Short mmCIF file of C-alpha atoms and ligand atoms in Angstrom, two decimals:
data_model
loop_
_atom_site.label_atom_id
_atom_site.label_comp_id
_atom_site.label_asym_id
_atom_site.label_seq_id
_atom_site.Cartn_x
_atom_site.Cartn_y
_atom_site.Cartn_z
CA MET P 1 0.00 -0.02 -0.01
CA ASN P 2 1.18 3.49 -0.85
CA LEU P 3 1.05 5.27 2.48
CA PRO P 4 1.29 9.05 2.82
CA ARG P 5 4.64 10.29 3.94
CA HIS P 6 2.88 13.02 5.93
CA LEU P 7 -0.61 12.54 7.30
CA ALA P 8 -2.28 15.50 8.94
CA ILE P 9 -5.57 15.39 10.84
CA ILE P 10 -8.04 18.15 11.73
CA MET P 11 -9.55 16.50 14.81
CA ASP P 12 -12.99 18.14 14.73
CA GLY P 13 -16.46 17.48 16.18
CA ASN P 14 -15.67 16.83 19.87
CA GLY P 15 -18.16 19.35 21.23
CA ARG P 16 -21.08 18.45 18.98
CA TRP P 17 -20.50 14.77 19.62
CA ALA P 18 -20.74 15.32 23.38
CA LYS P 19 -23.74 17.66 23.19
CA ALA P 20 -25.64 15.14 21.06
CA ARG P 21 -25.17 12.69 23.96
CA HIS P 22 -26.30 15.24 26.58
CA HIS P 23 -22.79 15.79 27.88
CA ASN P 24 -20.77 18.94 28.32
CA ARG P 25 -18.52 19.85 25.32
CA VAL P 26 -15.41 19.09 27.39
CA TYR P 27 -16.43 15.44 27.71
CA GLY P 28 -16.01 15.31 23.94
CA HIS P 29 -12.48 16.69 24.25
CA LEU P 30 -11.66 14.00 26.82
CA ARG P 31 -12.87 11.28 24.47
CA GLY P 32 -11.07 12.96 21.57
CA ALA P 33 -7.76 12.81 23.47
CA LYS P 34 -8.14 9.02 23.82
CA ILE P 35 -8.72 8.61 20.11
CA ALA P 36 -5.64 10.73 19.37
CA LYS P 37 -3.53 8.34 21.43
CA THR P 38 -4.73 5.24 19.51
CA VAL P 39 -4.23 7.02 16.14
CA ILE P 40 -0.70 8.08 17.12
CA GLU P 41 0.27 4.52 18.08
CA GLU P 42 -1.24 3.07 14.91
CA CYS P 43 0.51 5.57 12.64
CA ALA P 44 3.80 4.74 14.35
CA ARG P 45 3.15 1.02 13.88
CA LEU P 46 2.44 1.64 10.21
CA ASN P 47 5.80 3.45 9.97
CA LEU P 48 4.46 6.74 8.81
CA SER P 49 7.18 9.27 8.58
CA HIS P 50 5.08 12.28 9.77
CA LEU P 51 1.83 12.66 11.62
CA THR P 52 0.50 16.16 12.41
CA LEU P 53 -2.45 16.71 14.67
CA PHE P 54 -4.34 19.99 14.54
CA ALA P 55 -5.31 20.32 18.25
CA PHE P 56 -5.87 24.04 18.75
CA SER P 57 -6.19 26.89 16.21
CA THR P 58 -5.36 30.53 16.58
CA GLU P 59 -9.07 31.19 16.32
CA ASN P 60 -9.89 28.73 19.12
CA TRP P 61 -8.62 31.34 21.62
CA PHE P 62 -11.92 33.15 20.99
CA ARG P 63 -13.92 30.27 22.60
CA PRO P 64 -15.41 30.67 26.09
CA LEU P 65 -12.61 31.03 28.66
CA GLN P 66 -13.77 27.95 30.51
CA GLU P 67 -13.44 25.74 27.45
CA VAL P 68 -10.02 27.18 26.54
CA ARG P 69 -8.84 26.58 30.12
CA PHE P 70 -10.07 22.99 30.00
CA LEU P 71 -8.39 22.38 26.63
CA MET P 72 -5.13 23.69 27.97
CA HIS P 73 -5.46 21.51 31.09
CA LEU P 74 -6.24 18.51 28.97
CA LEU P 75 -3.34 19.22 26.60
CA ARG P 76 -0.89 19.28 29.52
CA ARG P 77 -2.33 16.08 30.95
CA GLN P 78 -2.29 14.32 27.63
CA LEU P 79 1.31 15.32 26.87
CA LEU P 80 2.46 14.15 30.25
CA ARG P 81 0.69 10.81 29.79
CA GLU P 82 1.92 10.40 26.23
CA LYS P 83 5.63 10.77 27.08
CA THR P 84 6.04 7.05 27.68
CA THR P 85 4.00 6.16 24.62
CA LEU P 86 6.29 8.37 22.51
CA MET P 87 9.44 6.88 24.00
CA ARG P 88 8.16 3.32 23.66
CA ASN P 89 7.35 3.92 19.99
CA ASN P 90 10.55 5.84 19.11
CA ILE P 91 8.44 8.85 18.17
CA ARG P 92 9.99 12.33 17.94
CA PHE P 93 7.73 15.13 19.17
CA GLN P 94 7.48 18.50 17.48
CA VAL P 95 5.15 21.49 17.70
CA ILE P 96 4.08 24.24 15.31
CA GLY P 97 2.12 27.37 16.14
CA GLU P 98 2.29 30.28 18.53
CA ILE P 99 3.76 28.31 21.42
CA ASP P 100 4.50 31.57 23.34
CA ARG P 101 0.74 32.10 23.81
CA LEU P 102 0.33 28.79 25.65
CA PRO P 103 0.23 28.81 29.46
CA PRO P 104 3.67 28.36 31.07
CA GLU P 105 2.79 24.96 32.52
CA VAL P 106 1.93 23.68 29.04
CA ARG P 107 5.09 25.20 27.55
CA ASP P 108 7.18 23.48 30.22
CA VAL P 109 5.82 20.06 29.40
CA ILE P 110 6.32 20.71 25.73
CA ALA P 111 9.94 21.75 26.28
CA ASP P 112 10.51 18.64 28.31
CA ILE P 113 9.02 16.28 25.70
CA LEU P 114 10.81 18.03 22.82
CA ASP P 115 14.04 17.47 24.66
CA GLU P 116 13.33 13.89 25.81
CA THR P 117 12.25 12.64 22.33
CA ALA P 118 14.87 14.65 20.40
CA SER P 119 16.98 11.64 19.53
CA ASN P 120 14.11 9.29 18.64
CA THR P 121 14.42 8.17 15.06
CA GLY P 122 10.92 6.96 14.19
CA MET P 123 7.81 8.88 13.28
CA ILE P 124 7.79 12.64 13.75
CA LEU P 125 4.55 13.60 15.59
CA THR P 126 3.74 17.30 15.35
CA PHE P 127 1.10 19.00 17.44
CA ALA P 128 -0.35 22.13 15.85
CA LEU P 129 -1.09 24.34 18.83
CA SER P 130 -2.35 27.88 18.52
CA TYR P 131 -1.59 27.26 14.90
CA GLY P 132 -3.01 29.21 11.96
CA GLY P 133 -1.93 29.00 8.29
CA ARG P 134 -2.42 32.76 7.81
CA GLN P 135 -0.38 33.53 10.86
CA GLU P 136 2.38 31.32 9.58
CA ILE P 137 2.38 33.05 6.18
CA THR P 138 2.40 36.44 7.92
CA LEU P 139 5.53 35.44 9.92
CA MET P 140 7.19 34.30 6.75
CA ALA P 141 6.42 37.73 5.15
CA ARG P 142 7.88 39.55 8.12
CA GLU P 143 11.04 37.48 7.86
CA LEU P 144 11.31 38.30 4.14
CA VAL P 145 11.07 41.99 4.90
CA ARG P 146 13.59 41.72 7.68
CA GLN P 147 16.15 39.97 5.47
CA ALA P 148 15.50 42.43 2.61
CA LYS P 149 16.05 45.36 4.92
CA LEU P 150 19.35 43.88 6.01
CA GLY P 151 20.30 43.59 2.37
CA LEU P 152 20.39 39.76 2.58
CA LEU P 153 18.02 39.34 -0.40
CA ASP P 154 16.24 41.23 -3.11
CA GLU P 155 12.94 40.52 -4.91
CA THR P 156 14.52 38.47 -7.70
CA GLN P 157 15.55 35.86 -5.10
CA VAL P 158 11.97 35.35 -3.84
CA ASP P 159 10.67 32.15 -5.27
CA GLN P 160 8.49 29.28 -4.00
CA ALA P 161 11.42 27.40 -2.45
CA LEU P 162 12.46 30.51 -0.50
CA VAL P 163 8.92 31.13 0.69
CA ALA P 164 8.40 27.51 1.76
CA GLY P 165 11.74 27.50 3.53
CA LEU P 166 10.91 30.59 5.58
CA LEU P 167 7.66 29.20 6.91
CA PRO P 168 8.04 28.30 10.56
CA SER P 169 6.86 24.74 9.78
CA SER P 170 9.32 24.32 6.91
CA PHE P 171 10.91 21.34 8.70
CA LEU P 172 7.81 19.34 7.66
CA PRO P 173 7.22 18.00 4.20
CA ASP P 174 3.85 19.11 2.62
CA PRO P 175 1.00 16.92 3.87
CA ASP P 176 0.10 14.20 1.37
CA LEU P 177 -3.21 13.50 3.06
CA ILE P 178 -5.38 15.68 5.33
CA ILE P 179 -8.27 14.07 7.14
CA ARG P 180 -10.94 16.26 8.68
CA THR P 181 -13.58 14.67 10.80
CA SER P 182 -17.05 15.94 11.73
CA GLY P 183 -18.53 16.37 8.24
CA GLU P 184 -17.35 19.97 7.76
CA SER P 185 -15.79 20.46 4.34
CA ARG P 186 -13.34 23.22 5.12
CA ILE P 187 -9.73 23.66 6.02
CA SER P 188 -10.22 26.21 8.89
CA ASN P 189 -6.84 27.95 8.50
CA PHE P 190 -4.77 24.76 8.56
CA PHE P 191 -1.67 24.40 6.33
CA LEU P 192 -2.79 26.98 3.77
CA TRP P 193 0.39 27.03 1.77
CA GLN P 194 1.33 23.42 2.32
CA ALA P 195 -2.05 21.93 1.30
CA ALA P 196 -1.74 23.05 -2.39
CA TYR P 197 -1.67 19.46 -3.55
CA SER P 198 -2.75 17.53 -0.52
CA GLU P 199 -5.44 14.86 -0.88
CA ILE P 200 -8.25 15.86 1.45
CA GLU P 201 -10.65 13.40 3.06
CA PHE P 202 -13.71 14.85 4.78
CA GLU P 203 -15.06 12.24 7.12
CA ASP P 204 -18.61 12.46 8.43
CA LYS P 205 -17.89 10.89 11.81
CA SER P 206 -16.92 13.20 14.59
CA TRP P 207 -13.46 12.78 16.10
CA PRO P 208 -14.55 10.86 19.27
CA GLU P 209 -16.18 8.28 17.01
CA PHE P 210 -13.21 7.83 14.73
CA THR P 211 -11.78 4.32 14.78
CA LEU P 212 -8.70 2.59 13.50
CA ASP P 213 -10.95 0.91 10.87
CA ASP P 214 -11.80 4.39 9.62
CA LEU P 215 -8.14 5.27 9.45
CA HIS P 216 -7.32 2.07 7.48
CA ARG P 217 -10.21 2.67 5.12
CA ILE P 218 -9.10 6.22 4.42
CA LEU P 219 -5.49 5.17 3.96
CA SER P 220 -6.43 2.47 1.52
CA CYS P 221 -8.61 4.96 -0.40
CA TYR P 222 -5.62 7.37 -0.49
CA SER P 223 -3.45 4.59 -1.79
CA ALA P 224 -5.70 4.21 -4.84
CA ARG P 225 -5.74 7.90 -5.73
CA GLU P 226 -3.87 9.25 -8.71
CA ARG P 227 -1.99 12.39 -7.70
CA ARG P 228 -1.37 14.25 -10.97
CA PHE P 229 0.00 17.58 -9.66
CA GLY P 230 -1.37 19.34 -12.76
CA ARG P 231 -0.08 16.71 -15.21
CA THR P 232 -2.17 14.23 -17.24
CA SER P 233 -2.63 10.55 -16.36
CA GLU P 234 -0.68 9.62 -19.53
CA GLN P 235 2.29 11.66 -18.40
CA LEU P 236 2.37 9.93 -15.08
CA GLN P 237 2.34 6.51 -16.71
CA THR P 238 5.27 7.18 -18.97
CA ARG P 239 7.46 8.46 -16.17
C1 IPE X 1 -12.29 19.90 17.90
O1 IPE X 1 -13.64 19.76 18.30
C2 IPE X 1 -11.36 20.34 19.01
C3 IPE X 1 -10.97 21.75 18.92
C4 IPE X 1 -11.22 22.58 17.96
C5 IPE X 1 -10.13 22.24 20.02
P1 IPE X 1 -14.55 21.03 18.49
O2 IPE X 1 -14.35 21.59 19.88
O3 IPE X 1 -14.38 22.02 17.41
O4 IPE X 1 -16.00 20.42 18.42
P2 IPE X 1 -17.21 20.89 17.49
O5 IPE X 1 -16.63 21.03 16.09
O6 IPE X 1 -17.65 22.19 18.05
O7 IPE X 1 -18.19 19.88 17.59
C1 IPE X 2 -10.54 23.36 13.43
O1 IPE X 2 -11.76 23.14 14.07
C2 IPE X 2 -9.44 23.42 14.41
C3 IPE X 2 -9.16 22.20 15.15
C4 IPE X 2 -9.68 21.01 14.98
C5 IPE X 2 -8.07 22.30 16.17
P1 IPE X 2 -12.74 24.34 14.45
O2 IPE X 2 -13.87 23.72 15.14
O3 IPE X 2 -12.03 25.38 15.23
O4 IPE X 2 -13.14 24.90 13.04
P2 IPE X 2 -14.46 25.68 12.53
O5 IPE X 2 -14.67 26.83 13.51
O6 IPE X 2 -15.58 24.71 12.60
O7 IPE X 2 -14.10 26.11 11.13
MG1 MG X 3 -15.13 22.26 15.56
#
């Protein structure tokens, strides 16, 4: 099977899933965290090179304070618990997004896990936290202006490779496959530049209902897709 080198998941639908079952939205986040753990382990077992989980967007800060607080608390708890899972599976942890905006107790755990897993050689697991594609592109533009002002580059040097390389998440290859759960067919400010040629799978189930069978089904569907990158089928066959 042709597996994606980089799988990215927009883990959506926790709140609605919980509310439909007469629970508080945060119960959905708790269940969602459990699913994330099983998906991480399965992706490592499948030997994926990169898994990125969109856990909190820059826009999610505008949610009710109580929910944001709970999400931060849950994130810290999940990271602390996942440390042994990451070590056991030789997974290297990474983060993208505005990490400075996270509470200090979350930043401390992140720093600790980044350090602890730094020499792991298996899958790279990236948490997108306070992440936004537009914010990332804005940071890249600032860096371009800064370098131009210093006389390090002029406009003739600005090409796609330079732009891609100045994005804060440039250490990641573009996602081959993006899965979004919860039935919403939108990208919600995730990987705007990087998703130019990503395959996108919109899954009707909400994240707390997502199973490893769903993951396997979507991966096998991905495997059968023809990625043409603007070319024709015939061109791909004669390569
Ligand atoms: C995804 O589930 C988790 C985060 C965005 C933090 P939601 O909390 O967005 O749940 P719905 O989409 O409102 O159901
Ligand atoms: C996208 O979900 C962000 C994450 C899953 C972390 P949202 O729930 O924030 O997206 P919208 O508001 O439905 O577009
Ligand atoms: Mg949502």
